[in-house]
CSV table of C-alpha atoms in Angstrom, one decimal:
chain,number,residue,atom,x,y,z
A,1,MET,CA,0.2,-0.1,-0.5
A,2,TRP,CA,3.1,2.1,0.8
A,3,TRP,CA,4.0,2.2,-2.5
A,4,ARG,CA,0.7,3.1,-4.1
A,5,MET,CA,0.9,6.0,-1.2
A,6,LYS,CA,3.8,7.2,-2.8
A,7,GLU,CA,3.1,6.8,-6.4
A,8,LEU,CA,-0.8,8.4,-5.8
A,9,PHE,CA,1.3,11.8,-3.6
A,10,SER,CA,3.5,12.8,-6.5
A,11,ASN,CA,1.1,11.7,-9.4
A,12,SER,CA,-0.6,14.9,-7.6
A,13,ARG,CA,2.6,17.3,-7.2
A,14,ASP,CA,3.4,16.7,-3.7
A,15,SER,CA,-0.8,18.2,-2.6
A,16,LEU,CA,-2.3,15.4,-1.7
A,17,GLY,CA,-3.5,16.1,2.1
A,18,SER,CA,-4.4,12.5,3.9
A,19,ARG,CA,-8.4,13.1,3.5
A,20,THR,CA,-8.3,12.8,-0.1
A,21,MET,CA,-5.7,10.5,0.1
A,22,ILE,CA,-8.2,8.1,2.0
A,23,GLN,CA,-10.4,8.5,-0.7
A,24,ASN,CA,-8.4,8.0,-3.0
A,25,LEU,CA,-7.2,4.5,-1.7
A,26,ARG,CA,-10.9,3.6,-1.0
A,27,GLN,CA,-11.7,3.9,-4.8
A,28,GLU,CA,-9.3,1.5,-5.2
A,29,GLY,CA,-10.2,-1.2,-2.4
A,30,PHE,CA,-7.6,-0.6,0.3
A,31,GLU,CA,-9.8,-0.3,3.6
A,32,ILE,CA,-8.0,2.4,5.9
A,33,GLY,CA,-8.5,5.1,8.3
A,34,ARG,CA,-7.2,8.2,8.8
A,35,ASP,CA,-5.0,8.1,11.9
A,36,ARG,CA,-3.5,5.3,9.7
A,37,THR,CA,-3.0,7.3,6.2
A,38,SER,CA,-1.7,10.1,8.2
A,39,ARG,CA,0.7,8.1,10.5
A,40,LEU,CA,2.1,6.1,6.9
A,41,MET,CA,2.3,9.6,5.0
A,42,LYS,CA,4.5,10.9,8.2
A,43,ARG,CA,6.6,7.9,8.0
A,44,LEU,CA,7.2,7.9,4.2
A,45,ASN,CA,7.6,11.7,4.3
A,46,LEU,CA,5.0,13.0,2.0
A,47,GLN,CA,4.6,16.8,3.4
A,48,VAL,CA,1.9,18.6,1.3
A,49,LYS,CA,4.2,21.3,-0.1
A,50,PRO,CA,2.4,24.7,1.5
A,51,LYS,CA,1.3,27.2,-1.9
A,52,ARG,CA,3.6,29.6,-2.7
A,53,LYS,CA,2.4,33.1,-1.4
A,54,TYR,CA,1.5,35.7,-4.8
A,55,LYS,CA,4.6,38.2,-5.8
A,56,ILE,CA,4.4,41.7,-7.9
A,57,THR,CA,7.1,41.0,-10.8
A,58,THR,CA,6.7,44.2,-11.9
A,59,ASP,CA,8.9,47.4,-10.9
A,60,SER,CA,7.9,50.8,-11.5
A,61,LYS,CA,10.2,52.5,-9.7
A,62,HIS,CA,12.6,52.1,-12.0
A,63,GLN,CA,15.6,54.6,-13.8
A,64,LEU,CA,15.3,53.3,-16.9
A,65,PRO,CA,14.3,55.0,-20.0
A,66,VAL,CA,10.5,54.2,-20.6
A,67,ALA,CA,9.0,53.2,-24.4
A,68,GLN,CA,7.8,56.3,-26.6
A,69,ASN,CA,3.7,56.6,-26.7
A,70,VAL,CA,3.6,55.8,-30.0
A,71,LEU,CA,-0.5,55.6,-29.8
A,72,LYS,CA,-1.2,58.4,-27.7
A,73,ARG,CA,-4.2,57.2,-26.0
A,74,GLU,CA,-6.9,59.3,-26.3
A,75,LEU,CA,-9.6,59.0,-24.3
A,76,SER,CA,-12.0,61.2,-25.9
A,77,PRO,CA,-11.1,62.2,-29.7
A,78,GLN,CA,-13.6,64.0,-31.9
A,79,ALA,CA,-12.8,61.9,-35.4
A,80,PRO,CA,-12.3,58.4,-35.8
A,81,THR,CA,-8.1,57.8,-36.3
A,82,ARG,CA,-6.3,56.1,-38.8
A,83,LEU,CA,-5.6,53.5,-36.4
A,84,GLY,CA,-9.3,53.1,-35.3
A,85,GLU,CA,-10.4,52.8,-38.9
A,86,ALA,CA,-8.4,50.6,-39.7
A,87,ILE,CA,-9.8,48.5,-36.6
A,88,LEU,CA,-12.8,49.0,-37.6
A,89,ARG,CA,-12.0,47.8,-41.0
A,90,ILE,CA,-10.4,44.1,-39.5
A,91,CYS,CA,-12.4,44.0,-36.9
A,92,GLY,CA,-15.8,45.1,-38.4
A,93,ARG,CA,-18.7,46.8,-35.9
A,94,ASN,CA,-21.2,44.7,-35.8
A,95,GLY,CA,-19.3,41.6,-36.4
A,96,ALA,CA,-16.2,40.3,-37.2
A,97,GLY,CA,-15.9,40.6,-41.2
A,98,SER,CA,-18.5,43.4,-41.7
A,99,THR,CA,-16.7,46.6,-43.6
A,100,TRP,CA,-17.3,50.5,-41.4
A,101,GLN,CA,-18.2,53.0,-43.9
């Protein structure tokens, strides 16, 4: 049974706890309780890896040069721009493929 526990644990990428381990073993026909499962997991050194903390990877306070704003994001344009016209011709105003005039 211990070899199957190791196999299930490694297939779950070291995230299978004792309760889920019991369910999987019972589905395969093993008769085992929670205490025995947790005891065997400790003996086999099957410890669940804790979830990693979310880490922010963007450094917005750097001293490097920033790329130019080519589109010059004008949020309230007076008339359709050339970029907007091109997008509407390709994608369409009412659906994919329809042309804007």
